[in-house]
Amino acid sequence: METLSRNITKGKNNVVVAAKGEDDDLDEVEEIMKRVQKKEHPTIEGNSYCFYNGFWISNNLFKGVISFQKHYVANDDDIVLASCPKSGTTWLKALTFTIINRSHFTLSNTPLLVSNPHDLVPEISLIDLHTIDDYHHKNSPRLFSTHNAYSLLPLSLKNNNSKCKIVYICRNPLDLFVSLWYFSQKFSGGEKIKPHSLDLYFDNFCQGIHAFGPFWNHVLEFWKASQEMSHKILFLKYEDLKKDNVFFVKKLADFLEFPFSLEEEQQGMIEEISKFCSIERMKSFEINKVGKHDSLSIPNSSFFRKGKVGDWRNILTPQMVDNGKKLIQEKFRDSNISFDFE
């Protein structure tokens, strides 16, 4: 495996972090990319996946992943939302943003009405971490998201002495795949987007070759860490949120240390937030109908499809379902994680 050489310094919380230097970053990224295994991206011409420390990372995100590892210094009140792509990230961002900002905004004037959740909770690998202090002045707590696997997170974020919080959401891998497949066809680029078959994309997925895959290692790393540091990492399942949204919104608020008061509960605020942040409701906002995500150059509407549990039944062939179930059972056999296929 490739490892990073770090110029060591001390950051907040006395956590070891890396010294900054954008030119050094570029040189180091180029050197690493020369050595890692690569696979052609299945849909975007001229793009590829790089196999770095056990995970496949798109080459256009590689610099951001390395920069996040090296330069991010966690504040004690930071909140980071983590997930494998298309696991319910947009929904979790909307819920978390609303929970922690409910004393600043009502549901009638929340920024979610005029901004996509991905703009309000930036993917940390897509922002310039040399100017990350700007976020500290704008928001406290700072709220970010990441698709990095747990082993690819910066030391300051994983350090047990740090009080920052991590919320991880996972999803039934078959639904995750379907969402990922549809989403992969939404990127702009015109002639650079290549048509691809469902069969080929599914074969790659089962080999772990997809954005930040393999999904099983991604999930299992965060699961293990959440068992060891339950005070610091909250592990959620998309399907559980769907089944009992109110219960888990309350649990999320408690974990983030923004608990609902008895008065708020009696007034039905948890139910109101749950309904307001639903996929169906957010799809109706004008910003998510006509707006565009600048960093990824795709319509905001691309982040809102069905959000249904079990949609894989309508998309995958019986053979795909059988192979997928066997793979999932094999990979998660030794954990307490299970997925409902009934």
C-alpha positions as a Python dict, from the first residue, in 0.01 Angstrom:
ca = {
    (1, 'M'): (0, 0, 0),
    (2, 'E'): (107, 356, -66),
    (3, 'T'): (161, 580, 235),
    (4, 'L'): (207, 954, 273),
    (5, 'S'): (525, 1114, 402),
    (6, 'R'): (424, 1392, 642),
    (7, 'N'): (594, 1700, 774),
    (8, 'I'): (473, 1682, 1131),
    (9, 'T'): (342, 1971, 1337),
    (10, 'K'): (91, 2014, 1619),
    (11, 'G'): (-264, 2135, 1564),
    (12, 'K'): (-566, 2199, 1786),
    (13, 'N'): (-630, 1943, 2059),
    (14, 'N'): (-254, 1874, 2044),
    (15, 'V'): (-322, 1635, 1756),
    (16, 'V'): (-48, 1555, 1508),
    (17, 'V'): (-128, 1698, 1166),
    (18, 'A'): (61, 1776, 848),
    (19, 'A'): (222, 2104, 753),
    (20, 'K'): (66, 2292, 465),
    (21, 'G'): (209, 2343, 118),
    (22, 'E'): (1, 2327, -198),
    (23, 'D'): (298, 2273, -429),
    (24, 'D'): (419, 1987, -213),
    (25, 'D'): (70, 1837, -230),
    (26, 'L'): (71, 1840, -609),
    (27, 'D'): (414, 1682, -628),
    (28, 'E'): (321, 1414, -378),
    (29, 'V'): (-11, 1336, -547),
    (30, 'E'): (162, 1302, -883),
    (31, 'E'): (420, 1066, -736),
    (32, 'I'): (155, 851, -570),
    (33, 'M'): (-59, 836, -884),
    (34, 'K'): (240, 712, -1083),
    (35, 'R'): (266, 407, -859),
    (36, 'V'): (-92, 306, -779),
    (37, 'Q'): (-300, 56, -972),
    (38, 'K'): (-551, 218, -1209),
    (39, 'K'): (-873, 112, -1376),
    (40, 'E'): (-1049, 298, -1656),
    (41, 'H'): (-1360, 477, -1534),
    (42, 'P'): (-1662, 286, -1670),
    (43, 'T'): (-1858, 593, -1774),
    (44, 'I'): (-1636, 903, -1804),
    (45, 'E'): (-1387, 902, -2089),
    (46, 'G'): (-1035, 1003, -1987),
    (47, 'N'): (-1108, 942, -1619),
    (48, 'S'): (-989, 651, -1408),
    (49, 'Y'): (-1003, 499, -1062),
    (50, 'C'): (-685, 486, -856),
    (51, 'F'): (-643, 209, -598),
    (52, 'Y'): (-508, 385, -291),
    (53, 'N'): (-472, 218, 49),
    (54, 'G'): (-737, -39, -31),
    (55, 'F'): (-1000, 184, -198),
    (56, 'W'): (-1082, 300, -550),
    (57, 'I'): (-1078, 678, -586),
    (58, 'S'): (-1161, 873, -900),
    (59, 'N'): (-850, 1053, -1022),
    (60, 'N'): (-1032, 1388, -1029),
    (61, 'L'): (-1092, 1355, -652),
    (62, 'F'): (-751, 1216, -565),
    (63, 'K'): (-585, 1547, -478),
    (64, 'G'): (-875, 1640, -252),
    (65, 'V'): (-858, 1308, -68),
    (66, 'I'): (-487, 1354, -3),
    (67, 'S'): (-533, 1717, 98),
    (68, 'F'): (-805, 1619, 345),
    (69, 'Q'): (-576, 1358, 500),
    (70, 'K'): (-289, 1601, 537),
    (71, 'H'): (-438, 1939, 618),
    (72, 'Y'): (-765, 1893, 801),
    (73, 'V'): (-739, 1981, 1171),
    (74, 'A'): (-1050, 1888, 1367),
    (75, 'N'): (-1207, 2136, 1605),
    (76, 'D'): (-1379, 1986, 1907),
    (77, 'D'): (-1722, 2092, 1783),
    (78, 'D'): (-1676, 1978, 1421),
    (79, 'I'): (-1936, 1743, 1273),
    (80, 'V'): (-1846, 1523, 977),
    (81, 'L'): (-2107, 1321, 788),
    (82, 'A'): (-1956, 1012, 624),
    (83, 'S'): (-2091, 764, 373),
    (84, 'C'): (-2020, 554, 72),
    (85, 'P'): (-2165, 754, -220),
    (86, 'K'): (-2542, 721, -273),
    (87, 'S'): (-2617, 585, 74),
    (88, 'G'): (-2855, 863, 178),
    (89, 'T'): (-2600, 1144, 202),
    (90, 'T'): (-2830, 1420, 77),
    (91, 'W'): (-3101, 1328, 325),
    (92, 'L'): (-2856, 1308, 616),
    (93, 'K'): (-2713, 1650, 525),
    (94, 'A'): (-3056, 1812, 524),
    (95, 'L'): (-3153, 1655, 856),
    (96, 'T'): (-2827, 1741, 1030),
    (97, 'F'): (-2817, 2098, 900),
    (98, 'T'): (-3174, 2156, 1015),
    (99, 'I'): (-3121, 2001, 1358),
    (100, 'I'): (-2813, 2201, 1450),
    (101, 'N'): (-2942, 2529, 1303),
    (102, 'R'): (-3302, 2520, 1425),
    (103, 'S'): (-3235, 2802, 1674),
    (104, 'H'): (-3119, 3023, 1386),
    (105, 'F'): (-3373, 2936, 1116),
    (106, 'T'): (-3735, 2834, 1113),
    (107, 'L'): (-3854, 2591, 847),
    (108, 'S'): (-4007, 2885, 663),
    (109, 'N'): (-3675, 3068, 620),
    (110, 'T'): (-3418, 2787, 625),
    (111, 'P'): (-3136, 2808, 366),
    (112, 'L'): (-3251, 2466, 244),
    (113, 'L'): (-3524, 2649, 54),
    (114, 'V'): (-3267, 2830, -161),
    (115, 'S'): (-2958, 2606, -140),
    (116, 'N'): (-2899, 2240, -212),
    (117, 'P'): (-2790, 2036, 94),
    (118, 'H'): (-2456, 1967, -77),
    (119, 'D'): (-2386, 2340, -88),
    (120, 'L'): (-2471, 2385, 278),
    (121, 'V'): (-2269, 2082, 389),
    (122, 'P'): (-1967, 2074, 155),
    (123, 'E'): (-1784, 1758, 58),
    (124, 'I'): (-1450, 1825, 219),
    (125, 'S'): (-1245, 1672, -65),
    (126, 'L'): (-1395, 1932, -302),
    (127, 'I'): (-1294, 2244, -109),
    (128, 'D'): (-957, 2414, -72),
    (129, 'L'): (-833, 2314, 271),
    (130, 'H'): (-568, 2585, 263),
    (131, 'T'): (-859, 2824, 326),
    (132, 'I'): (-1056, 2596, 559),
    (133, 'D'): (-1039, 2853, 841),
    (134, 'D'): (-1297, 3052, 646),
    (135, 'Y'): (-1553, 2790, 742),
    (136, 'H'): (-1474, 2832, 1108),
    (137, 'H'): (-1564, 3201, 1091),
    (138, 'K'): (-1889, 3132, 905),
    (139, 'N'): (-2023, 2843, 1103),
    (140, 'S'): (-1984, 2691, 1444),
    (141, 'P'): (-1999, 2401, 1461),
    (142, 'R'): (-1836, 2341, 1126),
    (143, 'L'): (-2035, 2086, 928),
    (144, 'F'): (-1869, 1884, 651),
    (145, 'S'): (-1920, 1560, 465),
    (146, 'T'): (-1681, 1299, 327),
    (147, 'H'): (-1686, 980, 125),
    (148, 'N'): (-1342, 882, 250),
    (149, 'A'): (-1317, 540, 409),
    (150, 'Y'): (-1241, 545, 780),
    (151, 'S'): (-879, 442, 724),
    (152, 'L'): (-839, 740, 487),
    (153, 'L'): (-959, 997, 741),
    (154, 'P'): (-706, 1241, 893),
    (155, 'L'): (-560, 1153, 1230),
    (156, 'S'): (-709, 1459, 1400),
    (157, 'L'): (-1060, 1344, 1312),
    (158, 'K'): (-1012, 987, 1434),
    (159, 'N'): (-823, 1078, 1750),
    (160, 'N'): (-1015, 954, 2053),
    (161, 'N'): (-918, 1263, 2251),
    (162, 'S'): (-1093, 1491, 2005),
    (163, 'K'): (-1457, 1567, 2082),
    (164, 'C'): (-1563, 1609, 1718),
    (165, 'K'): (-1848, 1390, 1597),
    (166, 'I'): (-1878, 1155, 1298),
    (167, 'V'): (-2213, 1033, 1166),
    (168, 'Y'): (-2198, 744, 920),
    (169, 'I'): (-2490, 624, 710),
    (170, 'C'): (-2498, 298, 515),
    (171, 'R'): (-2760, 151, 285),
    (172, 'N'): (-2865, -186, 147),
    (173, 'P'): (-2588, -244, -112),
    (174, 'L'): (-2832, -342, -387),
    (175, 'D'): (-3023, -15, -350),
    (176, 'L'): (-2692, 168, -320),
    (177, 'F'): (-2582, 16, -652),
    (178, 'V'): (-2902, 114, -832),
    (179, 'S'): (-2875, 472, -706),
    (180, 'L'): (-2507, 484, -800),
    (181, 'W'): (-2578, 353, -1149),
    (182, 'Y'): (-2844, 615, -1221),
    (183, 'F'): (-2635, 892, -1066),
    (184, 'S'): (-2329, 803, -1277),
    (185, 'Q'): (-2528, 892, -1589),
    (186, 'K'): (-2606, 1244, -1468),
    (187, 'F'): (-2262, 1397, -1497),
    (188, 'S'): (-2210, 1664, -1758),
    (189, 'G'): (-1949, 1620, -2028),
    (190, 'G'): (-2147, 1547, -2341),
    (191, 'E'): (-1935, 1325, -2562),
    (192, 'K'): (-1714, 1232, -2265),
    (193, 'I'): (-1994, 1027, -2112),
    (194, 'K'): (-1988, 673, -2245),
    (195, 'P'): (-2296, 451, -2252),
    (196, 'H'): (-2257, 153, -2022),
    (197, 'S'): (-2454, -159, -1954),
    (198, 'L'): (-2612, -247, -1624),
    (199, 'D'): (-2435, -585, -1636),
    (200, 'L'): (-2088, -433, -1668),
    (201, 'Y'): (-2150, -176, -1396),
    (202, 'F'): (-2281, -445, -1162),
    (203, 'D'): (-1981, -671, -1228),
    (204, 'N'): (-1748, -384, -1138),
    (205, 'F'): (-1951, -309, -826),
    (206, 'C'): (-1929, -671, -708),
    (207, 'Q'): (-1552, -653, -756),
    (208, 'G'): (-1548, -340, -540),
    (209, 'I'): (-1453, -117, -833),
    (210, 'H'): (-1667, 193, -786),
    (211, 'A'): (-1637, 534, -621),
    (212, 'F'): (-1469, 481, -282),
    (213, 'G'): (-1528, 105, -307),
    (214, 'P'): (-1528, -171, -212),
    (215, 'F'): (-1852, -87, -32),
    (216, 'W'): (-1812, -375, 215),
    (217, 'N'): (-1476, -249, 344),
    (218, 'H'): (-1612, 105, 359),
    (219, 'V'): (-1906, -3, 576),
    (220, 'L'): (-1712, -246, 793),
    (221, 'E'): (-1437, 4, 878),
    (222, 'F'): (-1688, 257, 1010),
    (223, 'W'): (-1890, -15, 1182),
    (224, 'K'): (-1586, -139, 1372),
    (225, 'A'): (-1482, 215, 1466),
    (226, 'S'): (-1835, 297, 1586),
    (227, 'Q'): (-1830, -7, 1815),
    (228, 'E'): (-1500, 105, 1965),
    (229, 'M'): (-1593, 476, 1994),
    (230, 'S'): (-1972, 495, 2020),
    (231, 'H'): (-1943, 835, 2192),
    (232, 'K'): (-1773, 973, 1883),
    (233, 'I'): (-1919, 781, 1586),
    (234, 'L'): (-2289, 722, 1522),
    (235, 'F'): (-2360, 441, 1274),
    (236, 'L'): (-2698, 468, 1099),
    (237, 'K'): (-2877, 255, 842),
    (238, 'Y'): (-3082, 422, 571),
    (239, 'E'): (-3357, 162, 609),
    (240, 'D'): (-3385, 225, 984),
    (241, 'L'): (-3430, 596, 921),
    (242, 'K'): (-3705, 515, 673),
    (243, 'K'): (-3885, 283, 916),
    (244, 'D'): (-3879, 515, 1217),
    (245, 'N'): (-3769, 857, 1105),
    (246, 'V'): (-3885, 1038, 1420),
    (247, 'F'): (-3699, 803, 1654),
    (248, 'F'): (-3371, 834, 1464),
    (249, 'V'): (-3397, 1211, 1413),
    (250, 'K'): (-3423, 1239, 1792),
    (251, 'K'): (-3131, 998, 1831),
    (252, 'L'): (-2925, 1200, 1583),
    (253, 'A'): (-2998, 1523, 1770),
    (254, 'D'): (-2901, 1367, 2104),
    (255, 'F'): (-2576, 1231, 1962),
    (256, 'L'): (-2482, 1568, 1812),
    (257, 'E'): (-2556, 1731, 2150),
    (258, 'F'): (-2841, 1938, 2005),
    (259, 'P'): (-3121, 1753, 2186),
    (260, 'F'): (-3484, 1849, 2142),
    (261, 'S'): (-3641, 2002, 2449),
    (262, 'L'): (-3959, 1859, 2595),
    (263, 'E'): (-4144, 2165, 2467),
    (264, 'E'): (-4009, 2110, 2114),
    (265, 'E'): (-4117, 1746, 2126),
    (266, 'Q'): (-4463, 1837, 2247),
    (267, 'Q'): (-4495, 2095, 1970),
    (268, 'G'): (-4418, 1824, 1714),
    (269, 'M'): (-4092, 1974, 1595),
    (270, 'I'): (-3927, 1636, 1536),
    (271, 'E'): (-4214, 1530, 1310),
    (272, 'E'): (-4204, 1864, 1127),
    (273, 'I'): (-3831, 1839, 1059),
    (274, 'S'): (-3868, 1477, 949),
    (275, 'K'): (-4136, 1568, 694),
    (276, 'F'): (-3960, 1885, 579),
    (277, 'C'): (-3632, 1702, 505),
    (278, 'S'): (-3793, 1408, 327),
    (279, 'I'): (-3676, 1336, -26),
    (280, 'E'): (-4029, 1399, -156),
    (281, 'R'): (-4045, 1745, 6),
    (282, 'M'): (-3695, 1852, -93),
    (283, 'K'): (-3759, 1751, -454),
    (284, 'S'): (-4035, 2012, -462),
    (285, 'F'): (-3803, 2303, -375),
    (286, 'E'): (-3731, 2522, -676),
    (287, 'I'): (-3353, 2517, -612),
    (288, 'N'): (-3356, 2139, -647),
    (289, 'K'): (-3557, 2154, -969),
    (290, 'V'): (-3354, 2406, -1167),
    (291, 'G'): (-3034, 2469, -971),
    (292, 'K'): (-2690, 2327, -1047),
    (293, 'H'): (-2411, 2193, -828),
    (294, 'D'): (-2104, 2392, -932),
    (295, 'S'): (-1832, 2160, -799),
    (296, 'L'): (-1966, 1854, -982),
    (297, 'S'): (-2131, 2036, -1276),
    (298, 'I'): (-2454, 1842, -1247),
    (299, 'P'): (-2816, 1951, -1189),
    (300, 'N'): (-2930, 1959, -827),
    (301, 'S'): (-3219, 1738, -934),
    (302, 'S'): (-2967, 1457, -985),
    (303, 'F'): (-2944, 1415, -609),
    (304, 'F'): (-3316, 1337, -579),
    (305, 'R'): (-3445, 1026, -749),
    (306, 'K'): (-3680, 792, -560),
    (307, 'G'): (-3519, 737, -223),
    (308, 'K'): (-3722, 417, -191),
    (309, 'V'): (-3621, 104, -4),
    (310, 'G'): (-3613, -210, -223),
    (311, 'D'): (-3610, -40, -565),
    (312, 'W'): (-3344, -293, -667),
    (313, 'R'): (-3630, -538, -729),
    (314, 'N'): (-3742, -323, -1023),
    (315, 'I'): (-3399, -287, -1181),
    (316, 'L'): (-3178, -592, -1123),
    (317, 'T'): (-3213, -926, -1296),
    (318, 'P'): (-3277, -1238, -1083),
    (319, 'Q'): (-2917, -1350, -1147),
    (320, 'M'): (-2780, -1015, -1029),
    (321, 'V'): (-2994, -1031, -716),
    (322, 'D'): (-2877, -1384, -639),
    (323, 'N'): (-2510, -1295, -692),
    (324, 'G'): (-2547, -974, -492),
    (325, 'K'): (-2710, -1145, -196),
    (326, 'K'): (-2439, -1411, -184),
    (327, 'L'): (-2166, -1147, -196),
    (328, 'I'): (-2327, -940, 79),
    (329, 'Q'): (-2378, -1242, 303),
    (330, 'E'): (-2016, -1344, 252),
    (331, 'K'): (-1867, -1000, 319),
    (332, 'F'): (-2077, -922, 628),
    (333, 'R'): (-2091, -1273, 773),
    (334, 'D'): (-1858, -1197, 1064),
    (335, 'S'): (-2026, -869, 1160),
    (336, 'N'): (-2357, -783, 1323),
    (337, 'I'): (-2465, -592, 1013),
    (338, 'S'): (-2755, -738, 818),
    (339, 'F'): (-2970, -615, 530),
    (340, 'D'): (-3335, -702, 475),
    (341, 'F'): (-3413, -846, 130),
    (342, 'E'): (-3770, -954, 202),
}
